[in-house]
mmCIF file of C-alpha atoms and ligand atoms in Angstrom:
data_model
loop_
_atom_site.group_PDB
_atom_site.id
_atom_site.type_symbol
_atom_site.label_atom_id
_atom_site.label_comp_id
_atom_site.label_asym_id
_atom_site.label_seq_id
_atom_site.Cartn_x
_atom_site.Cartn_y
_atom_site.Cartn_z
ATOM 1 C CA UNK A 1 56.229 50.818 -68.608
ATOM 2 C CA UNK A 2 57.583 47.906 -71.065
ATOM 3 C CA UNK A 3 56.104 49.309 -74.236
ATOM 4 C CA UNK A 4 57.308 52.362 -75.859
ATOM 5 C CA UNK A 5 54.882 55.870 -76.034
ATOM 6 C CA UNK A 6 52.461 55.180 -79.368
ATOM 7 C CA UNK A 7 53.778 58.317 -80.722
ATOM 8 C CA UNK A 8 57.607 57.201 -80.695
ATOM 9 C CA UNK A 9 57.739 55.001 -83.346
ATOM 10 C CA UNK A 10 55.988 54.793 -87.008
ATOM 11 C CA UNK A 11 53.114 52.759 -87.128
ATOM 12 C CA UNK A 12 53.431 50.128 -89.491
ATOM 13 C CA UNK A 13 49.999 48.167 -89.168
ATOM 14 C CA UNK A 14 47.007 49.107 -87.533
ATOM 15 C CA UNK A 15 44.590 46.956 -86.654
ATOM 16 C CA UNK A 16 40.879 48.474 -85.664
ATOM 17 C CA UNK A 17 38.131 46.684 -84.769
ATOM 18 C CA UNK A 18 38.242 43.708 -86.920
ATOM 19 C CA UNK A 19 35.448 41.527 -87.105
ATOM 20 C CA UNK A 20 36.222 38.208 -89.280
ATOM 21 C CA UNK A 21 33.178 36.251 -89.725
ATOM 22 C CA UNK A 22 32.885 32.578 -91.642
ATOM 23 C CA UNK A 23 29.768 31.141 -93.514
ATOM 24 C CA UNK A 24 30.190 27.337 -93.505
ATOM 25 C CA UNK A 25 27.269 24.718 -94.305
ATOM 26 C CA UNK A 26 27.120 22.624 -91.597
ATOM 27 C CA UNK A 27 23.888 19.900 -90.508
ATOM 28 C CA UNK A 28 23.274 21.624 -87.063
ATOM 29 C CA UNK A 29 23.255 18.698 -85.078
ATOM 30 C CA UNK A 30 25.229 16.475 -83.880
ATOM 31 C CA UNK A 31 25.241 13.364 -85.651
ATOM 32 C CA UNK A 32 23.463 10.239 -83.653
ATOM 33 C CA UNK A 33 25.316 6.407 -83.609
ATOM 34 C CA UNK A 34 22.833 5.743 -86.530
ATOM 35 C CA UNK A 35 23.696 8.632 -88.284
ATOM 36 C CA UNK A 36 27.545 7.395 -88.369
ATOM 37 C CA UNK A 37 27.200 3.955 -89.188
ATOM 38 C CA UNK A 38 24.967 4.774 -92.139
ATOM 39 C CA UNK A 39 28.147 6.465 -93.638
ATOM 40 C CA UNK A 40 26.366 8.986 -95.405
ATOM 41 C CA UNK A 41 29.592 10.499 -96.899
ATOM 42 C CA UNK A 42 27.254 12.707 -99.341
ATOM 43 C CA UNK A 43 25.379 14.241 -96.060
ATOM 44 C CA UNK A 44 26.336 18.056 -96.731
ATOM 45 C CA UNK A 45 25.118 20.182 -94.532
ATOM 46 C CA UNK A 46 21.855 22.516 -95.842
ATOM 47 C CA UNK A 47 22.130 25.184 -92.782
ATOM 48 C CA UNK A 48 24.005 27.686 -92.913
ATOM 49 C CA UNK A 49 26.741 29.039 -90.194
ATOM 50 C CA UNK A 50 28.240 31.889 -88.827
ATOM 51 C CA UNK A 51 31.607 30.946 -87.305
ATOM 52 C CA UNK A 52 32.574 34.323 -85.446
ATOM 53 C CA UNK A 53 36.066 33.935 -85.537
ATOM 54 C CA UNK A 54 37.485 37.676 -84.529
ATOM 55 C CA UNK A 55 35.189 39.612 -82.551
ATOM 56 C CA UNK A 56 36.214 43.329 -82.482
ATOM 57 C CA UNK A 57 40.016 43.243 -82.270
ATOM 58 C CA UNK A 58 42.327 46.178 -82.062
ATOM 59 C CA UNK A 59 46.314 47.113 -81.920
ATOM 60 C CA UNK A 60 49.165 48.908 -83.631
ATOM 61 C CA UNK A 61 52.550 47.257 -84.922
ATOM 62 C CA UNK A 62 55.461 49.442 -84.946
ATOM 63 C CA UNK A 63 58.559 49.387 -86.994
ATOM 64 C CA UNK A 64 60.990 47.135 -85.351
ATOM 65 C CA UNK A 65 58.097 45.042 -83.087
ATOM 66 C CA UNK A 66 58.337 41.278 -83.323
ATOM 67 C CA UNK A 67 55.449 39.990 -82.380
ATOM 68 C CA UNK A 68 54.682 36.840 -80.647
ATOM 69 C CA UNK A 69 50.410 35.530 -81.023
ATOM 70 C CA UNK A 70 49.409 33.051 -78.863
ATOM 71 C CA UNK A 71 46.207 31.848 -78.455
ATOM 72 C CA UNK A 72 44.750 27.535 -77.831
ATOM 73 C CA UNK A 73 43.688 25.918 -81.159
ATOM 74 C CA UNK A 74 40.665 27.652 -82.909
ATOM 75 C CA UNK A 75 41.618 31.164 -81.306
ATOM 76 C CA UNK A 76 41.675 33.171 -83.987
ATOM 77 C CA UNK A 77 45.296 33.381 -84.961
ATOM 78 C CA UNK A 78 45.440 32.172 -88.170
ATOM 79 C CA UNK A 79 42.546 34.534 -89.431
ATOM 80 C CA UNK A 80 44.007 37.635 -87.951
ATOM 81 C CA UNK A 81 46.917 36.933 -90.158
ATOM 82 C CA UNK A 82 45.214 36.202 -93.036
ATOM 83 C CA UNK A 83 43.323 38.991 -92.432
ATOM 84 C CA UNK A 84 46.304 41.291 -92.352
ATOM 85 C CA UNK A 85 47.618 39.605 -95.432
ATOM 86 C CA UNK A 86 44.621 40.749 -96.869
ATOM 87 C CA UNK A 87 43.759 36.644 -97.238
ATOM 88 C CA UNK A 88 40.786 37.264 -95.503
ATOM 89 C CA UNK A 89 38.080 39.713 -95.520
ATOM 90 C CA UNK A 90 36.872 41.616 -92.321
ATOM 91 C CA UNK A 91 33.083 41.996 -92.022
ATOM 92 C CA UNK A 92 33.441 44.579 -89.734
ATOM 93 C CA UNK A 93 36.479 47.438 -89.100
ATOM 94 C CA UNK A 94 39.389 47.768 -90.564
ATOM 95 C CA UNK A 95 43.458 47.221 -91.419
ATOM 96 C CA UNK A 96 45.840 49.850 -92.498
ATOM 97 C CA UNK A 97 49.414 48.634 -93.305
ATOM 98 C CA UNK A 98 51.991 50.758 -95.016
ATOM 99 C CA UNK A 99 53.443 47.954 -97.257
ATOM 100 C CA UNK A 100 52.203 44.942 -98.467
ATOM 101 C CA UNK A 101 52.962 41.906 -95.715
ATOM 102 C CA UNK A 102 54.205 39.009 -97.229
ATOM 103 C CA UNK A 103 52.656 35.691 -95.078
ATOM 104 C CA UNK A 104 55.163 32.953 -94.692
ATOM 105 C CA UNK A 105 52.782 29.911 -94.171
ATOM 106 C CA UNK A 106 52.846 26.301 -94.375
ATOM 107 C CA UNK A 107 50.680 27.144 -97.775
ATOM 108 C CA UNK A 108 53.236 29.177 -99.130
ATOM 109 C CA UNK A 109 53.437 28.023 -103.672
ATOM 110 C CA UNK A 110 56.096 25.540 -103.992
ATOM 111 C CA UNK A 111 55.698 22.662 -106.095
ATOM 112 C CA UNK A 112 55.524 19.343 -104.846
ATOM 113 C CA UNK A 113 56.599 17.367 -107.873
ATOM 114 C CA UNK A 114 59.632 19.385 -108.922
ATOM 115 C CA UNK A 115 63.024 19.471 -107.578
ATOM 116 C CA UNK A 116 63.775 21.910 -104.858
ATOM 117 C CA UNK A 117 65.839 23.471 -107.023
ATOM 118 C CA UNK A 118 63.650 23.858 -109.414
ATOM 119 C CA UNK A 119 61.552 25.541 -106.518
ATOM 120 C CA UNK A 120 63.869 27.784 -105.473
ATOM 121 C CA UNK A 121 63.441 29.201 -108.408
ATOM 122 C CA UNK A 122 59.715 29.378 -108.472
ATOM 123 C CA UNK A 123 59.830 30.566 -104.852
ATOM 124 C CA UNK A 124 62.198 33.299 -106.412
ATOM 125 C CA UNK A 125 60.065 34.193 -109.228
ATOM 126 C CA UNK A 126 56.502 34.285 -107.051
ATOM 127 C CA UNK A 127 58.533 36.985 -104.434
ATOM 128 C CA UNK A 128 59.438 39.413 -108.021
ATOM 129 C CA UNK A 129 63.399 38.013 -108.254
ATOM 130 C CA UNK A 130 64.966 38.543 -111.357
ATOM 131 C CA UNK A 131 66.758 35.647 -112.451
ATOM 132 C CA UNK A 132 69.930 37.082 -112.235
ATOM 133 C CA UNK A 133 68.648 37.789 -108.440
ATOM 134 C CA UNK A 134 67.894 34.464 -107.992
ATOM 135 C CA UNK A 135 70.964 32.972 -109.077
ATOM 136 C CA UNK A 136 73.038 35.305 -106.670
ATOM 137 C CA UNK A 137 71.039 34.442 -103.538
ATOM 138 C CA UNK A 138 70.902 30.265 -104.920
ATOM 139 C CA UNK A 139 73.550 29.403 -102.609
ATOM 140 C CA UNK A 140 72.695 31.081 -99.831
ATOM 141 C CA UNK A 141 69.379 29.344 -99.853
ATOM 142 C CA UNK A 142 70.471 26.050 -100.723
ATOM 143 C CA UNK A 143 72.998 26.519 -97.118
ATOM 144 C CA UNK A 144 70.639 28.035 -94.878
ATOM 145 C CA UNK A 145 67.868 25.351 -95.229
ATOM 146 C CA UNK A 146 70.556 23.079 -95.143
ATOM 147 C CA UNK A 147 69.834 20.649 -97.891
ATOM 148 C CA UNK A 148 72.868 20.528 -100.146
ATOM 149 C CA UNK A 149 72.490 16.601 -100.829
ATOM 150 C CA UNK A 150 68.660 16.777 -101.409
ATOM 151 C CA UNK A 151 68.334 19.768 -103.350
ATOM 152 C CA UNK A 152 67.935 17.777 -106.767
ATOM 153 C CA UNK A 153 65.281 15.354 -105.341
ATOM 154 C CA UNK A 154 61.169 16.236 -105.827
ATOM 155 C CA UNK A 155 60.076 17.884 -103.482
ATOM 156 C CA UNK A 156 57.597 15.540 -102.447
ATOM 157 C CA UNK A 157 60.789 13.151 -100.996
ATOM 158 C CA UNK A 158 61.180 15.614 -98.430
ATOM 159 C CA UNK A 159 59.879 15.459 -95.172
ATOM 160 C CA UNK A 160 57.664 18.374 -93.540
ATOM 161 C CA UNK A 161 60.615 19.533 -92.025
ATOM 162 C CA UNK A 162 62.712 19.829 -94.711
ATOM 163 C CA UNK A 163 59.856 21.542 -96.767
ATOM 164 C CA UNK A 164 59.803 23.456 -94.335
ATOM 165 C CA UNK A 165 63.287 24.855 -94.227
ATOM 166 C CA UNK A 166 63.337 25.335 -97.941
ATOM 167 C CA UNK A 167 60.033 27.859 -97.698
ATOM 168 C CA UNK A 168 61.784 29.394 -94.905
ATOM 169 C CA UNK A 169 64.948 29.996 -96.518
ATOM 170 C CA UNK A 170 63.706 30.941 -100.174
ATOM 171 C CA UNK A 171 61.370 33.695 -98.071
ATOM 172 C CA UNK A 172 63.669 34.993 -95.973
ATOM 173 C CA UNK A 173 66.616 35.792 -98.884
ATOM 174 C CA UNK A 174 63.800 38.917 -99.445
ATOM 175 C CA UNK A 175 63.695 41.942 -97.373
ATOM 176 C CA UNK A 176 60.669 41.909 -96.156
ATOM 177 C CA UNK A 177 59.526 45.348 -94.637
ATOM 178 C CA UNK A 178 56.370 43.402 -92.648
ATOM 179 C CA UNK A 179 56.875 39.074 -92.572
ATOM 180 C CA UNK A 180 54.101 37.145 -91.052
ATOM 181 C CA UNK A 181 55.433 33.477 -89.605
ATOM 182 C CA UNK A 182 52.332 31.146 -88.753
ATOM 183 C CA UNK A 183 53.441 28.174 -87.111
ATOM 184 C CA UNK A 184 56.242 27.290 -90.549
ATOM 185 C CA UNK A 185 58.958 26.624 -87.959
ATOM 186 C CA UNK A 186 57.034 24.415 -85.725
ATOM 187 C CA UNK A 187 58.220 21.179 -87.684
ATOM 188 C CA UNK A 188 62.384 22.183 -87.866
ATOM 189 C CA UNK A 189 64.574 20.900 -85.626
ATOM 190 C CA UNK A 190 66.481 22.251 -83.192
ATOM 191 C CA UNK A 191 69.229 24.094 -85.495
ATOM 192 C CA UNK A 192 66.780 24.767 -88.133
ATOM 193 C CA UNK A 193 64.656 26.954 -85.530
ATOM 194 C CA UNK A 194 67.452 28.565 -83.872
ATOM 195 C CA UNK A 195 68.879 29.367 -87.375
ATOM 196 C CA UNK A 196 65.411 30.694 -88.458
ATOM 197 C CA UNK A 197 64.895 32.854 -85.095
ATOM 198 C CA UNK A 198 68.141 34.477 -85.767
ATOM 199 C CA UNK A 199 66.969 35.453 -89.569
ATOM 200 C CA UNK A 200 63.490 36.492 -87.842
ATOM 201 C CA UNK A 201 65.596 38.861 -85.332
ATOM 202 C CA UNK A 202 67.860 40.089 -87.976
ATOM 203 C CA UNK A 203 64.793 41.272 -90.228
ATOM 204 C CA UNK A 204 63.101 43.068 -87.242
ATOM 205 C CA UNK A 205 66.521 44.697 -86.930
ATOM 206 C CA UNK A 206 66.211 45.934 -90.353
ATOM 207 C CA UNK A 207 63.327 48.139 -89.178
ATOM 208 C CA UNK A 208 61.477 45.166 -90.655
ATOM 209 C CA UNK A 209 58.377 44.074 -88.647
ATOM 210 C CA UNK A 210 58.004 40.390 -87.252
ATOM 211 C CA UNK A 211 54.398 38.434 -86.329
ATOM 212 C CA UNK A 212 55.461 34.987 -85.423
ATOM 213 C CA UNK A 213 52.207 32.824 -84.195
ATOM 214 C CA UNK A 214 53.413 29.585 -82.528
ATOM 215 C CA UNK A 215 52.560 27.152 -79.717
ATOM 216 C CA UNK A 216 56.206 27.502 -78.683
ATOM 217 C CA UNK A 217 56.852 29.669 -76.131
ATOM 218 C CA UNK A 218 60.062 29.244 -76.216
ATOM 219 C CA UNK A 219 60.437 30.607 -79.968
ATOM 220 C CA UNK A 220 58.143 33.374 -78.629
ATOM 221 C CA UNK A 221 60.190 34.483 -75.837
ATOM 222 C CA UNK A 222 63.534 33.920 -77.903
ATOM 223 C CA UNK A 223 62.805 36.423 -80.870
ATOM 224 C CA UNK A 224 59.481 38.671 -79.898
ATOM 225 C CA UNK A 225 59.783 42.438 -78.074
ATOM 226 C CA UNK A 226 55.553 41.844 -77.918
ATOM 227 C CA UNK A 227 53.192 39.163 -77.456
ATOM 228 C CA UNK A 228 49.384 39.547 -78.365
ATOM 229 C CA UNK A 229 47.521 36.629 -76.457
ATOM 230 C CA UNK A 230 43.665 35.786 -78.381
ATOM 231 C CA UNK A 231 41.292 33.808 -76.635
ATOM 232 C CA UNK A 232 38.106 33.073 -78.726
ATOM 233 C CA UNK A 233 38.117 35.632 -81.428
ATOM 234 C CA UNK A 234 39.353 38.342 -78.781
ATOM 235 C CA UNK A 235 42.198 40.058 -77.306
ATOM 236 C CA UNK A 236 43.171 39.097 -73.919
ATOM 237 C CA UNK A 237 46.477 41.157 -73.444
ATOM 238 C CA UNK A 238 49.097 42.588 -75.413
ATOM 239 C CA UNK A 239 52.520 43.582 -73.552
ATOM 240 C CA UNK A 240 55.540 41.956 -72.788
ATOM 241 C CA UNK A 241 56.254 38.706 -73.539
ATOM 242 C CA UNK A 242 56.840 37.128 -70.231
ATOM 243 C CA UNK A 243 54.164 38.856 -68.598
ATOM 244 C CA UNK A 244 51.799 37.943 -71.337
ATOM 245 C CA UNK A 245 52.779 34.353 -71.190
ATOM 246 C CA UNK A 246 52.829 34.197 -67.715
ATOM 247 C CA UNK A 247 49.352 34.718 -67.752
ATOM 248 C CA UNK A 248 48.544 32.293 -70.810
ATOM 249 C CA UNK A 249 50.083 29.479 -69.174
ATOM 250 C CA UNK A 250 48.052 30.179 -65.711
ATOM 251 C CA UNK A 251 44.996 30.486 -67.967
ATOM 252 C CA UNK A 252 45.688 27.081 -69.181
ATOM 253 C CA UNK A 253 47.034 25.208 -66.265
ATOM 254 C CA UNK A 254 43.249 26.142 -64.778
HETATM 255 N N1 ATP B 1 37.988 28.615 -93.746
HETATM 256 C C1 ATP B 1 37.252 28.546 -92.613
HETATM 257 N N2 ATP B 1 35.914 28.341 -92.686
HETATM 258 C C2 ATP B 1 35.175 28.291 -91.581
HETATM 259 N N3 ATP B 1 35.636 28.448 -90.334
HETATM 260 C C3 ATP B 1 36.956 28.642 -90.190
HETATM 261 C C4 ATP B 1 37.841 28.702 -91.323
HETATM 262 N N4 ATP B 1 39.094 28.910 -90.884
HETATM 263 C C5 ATP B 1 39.009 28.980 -89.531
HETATM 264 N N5 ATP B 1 37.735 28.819 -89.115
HETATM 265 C C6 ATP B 1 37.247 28.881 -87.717
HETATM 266 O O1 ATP B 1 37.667 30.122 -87.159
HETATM 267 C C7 ATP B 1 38.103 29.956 -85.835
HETATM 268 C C8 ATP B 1 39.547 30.456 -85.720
HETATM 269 O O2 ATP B 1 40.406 29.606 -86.475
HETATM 270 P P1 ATP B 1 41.949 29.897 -86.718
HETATM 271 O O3 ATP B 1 42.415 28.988 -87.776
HETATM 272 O O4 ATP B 1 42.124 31.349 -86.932
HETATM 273 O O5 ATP B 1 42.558 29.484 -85.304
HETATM 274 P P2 ATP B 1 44.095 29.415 -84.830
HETATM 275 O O6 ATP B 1 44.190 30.252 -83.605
HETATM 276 O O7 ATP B 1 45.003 29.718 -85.943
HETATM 277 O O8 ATP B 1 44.211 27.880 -84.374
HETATM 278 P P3 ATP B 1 45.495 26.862 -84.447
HETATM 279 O O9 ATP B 1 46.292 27.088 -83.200
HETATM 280 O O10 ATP B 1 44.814 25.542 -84.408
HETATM 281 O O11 ATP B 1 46.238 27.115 -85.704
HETATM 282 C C9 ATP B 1 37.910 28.489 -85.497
HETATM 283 O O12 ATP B 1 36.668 28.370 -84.839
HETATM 284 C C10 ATP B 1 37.837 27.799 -86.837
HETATM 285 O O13 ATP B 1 36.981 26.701 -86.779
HETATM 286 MG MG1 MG B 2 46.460 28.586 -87.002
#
């Protein structure tokens, strides 16, 4: 047995049934080679469709799961998260979490043209700091993303990667009881990540709970007790992570 009796641990999200459907205008056809070179940037589509993009999916987190979610491109990752988050809504079933889960995204509100110190304290603000708050977890931010000499430059001179550390680290000076990664530390480098992974193992310690979605396996296998594997809007297998990705990786290699 690699996962722990349901009853042993409290429940911290349930997931039950969860149906998350999209309405999109789209043409519904495929364009021809006239269609193209007539450029018709206006052409909105007048037909409407149903992108089914979870189809009846089910599980329980526990306190102190990390959990890896791995699925190809279009899976469904993304929306369960949002859907969690509360981003967005289910058309059919239903999520029960017993705080609020904070989603640490690559759309997460910083500011593009102000400093990143200036963001820091946004970032601060937006998560409920108290200035004084802010001011005693500054330097700790400032360290762990690593950008001493940059911090006084907009925002928008940094590159994705450095953006990307300072979301991470302004995030991660809060306590978070259940933290949602989607792919934010696909763009660090190889410190940055391994320096993120241990902040991401250190919450779960905290009887914090952990969903990290990325196409690193790797990452996966370095910080998550779980993985949960979608495939088209469904749940292929949720166990342990080298099992589960064992299997992904045969699935793919088909
Ligand atoms: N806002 C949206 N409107 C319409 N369809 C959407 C929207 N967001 C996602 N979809 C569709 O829902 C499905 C699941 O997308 P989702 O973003 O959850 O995938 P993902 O597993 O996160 O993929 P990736 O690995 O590329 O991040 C896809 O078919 C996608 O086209
Ligand atoms: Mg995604």
């Amino acid at each position: 047995m690699t996962s722990p009796s349901p009853d042993a641990r409290r429940p911290v999200v349930i997931v039950d049934d969860v149906h998350v459907e999209y309405k999109v205008f789209a043409t519904g056809k495929r364009p021809t080679a006239a269609d193209r070179r007539s450029l018709n940037l206006r052409g909105r589509g007048k037909q409407m469709r149903t992108v089914h993009a979870l189809k009846g999916v089910s599980f329980t987190a526990y306190e102190n799961d990390s959990i890896g979610v791995i699925g190809t491109n279009g899976s469904g990752k993304s929306t369960l998260m949002r859907a969690i988050v509360g981003l967005t809504s289910t058309s059919r079933g239903a999520i029960y979490a017993q705080s609020r889960p904070s989603l640490l995204g690559v759309g997460a509100a910083l500011m593009k043209d102000l400093s990143g110190d200036r963001n820091i304290i946004l970032g601060g603000l937006a998560m409920g700091f108290t200035m004084e708050e802010i001011e005693e977890n500054y330097d700790d931010i400032v360290s762990f993303a690593g950008l001493e000499k940059f911090i006084d430059l907009p925002m928008r001179a940094y590159s994705s990667g450095m953006t990307a550390r300072l979301k991470f680290a302004i995030a991660s000076v809060k306590t978070h009881e259940i933290l949602i990664v989607d792919e934010a530390l696909a763009v660090g480098d190889r410190t940055f990540r391994q320096r993120s992974e241990a902040r991401i193992r250190e919450i779960r310690d905290n009887a914090g709970t952990v969903f990290l979605v990325s196409h690193s396996m790797k990452s996966i296998k370095d910080t998550c007790s779980r993985v949960i594997w979608l495939d088209q809007g469904t749940l292929v297998m949720d166990g342990d992570p080298d099992e589960v990705i064992a299997a992904y990786n045969k699935a793919q290699d088909k």
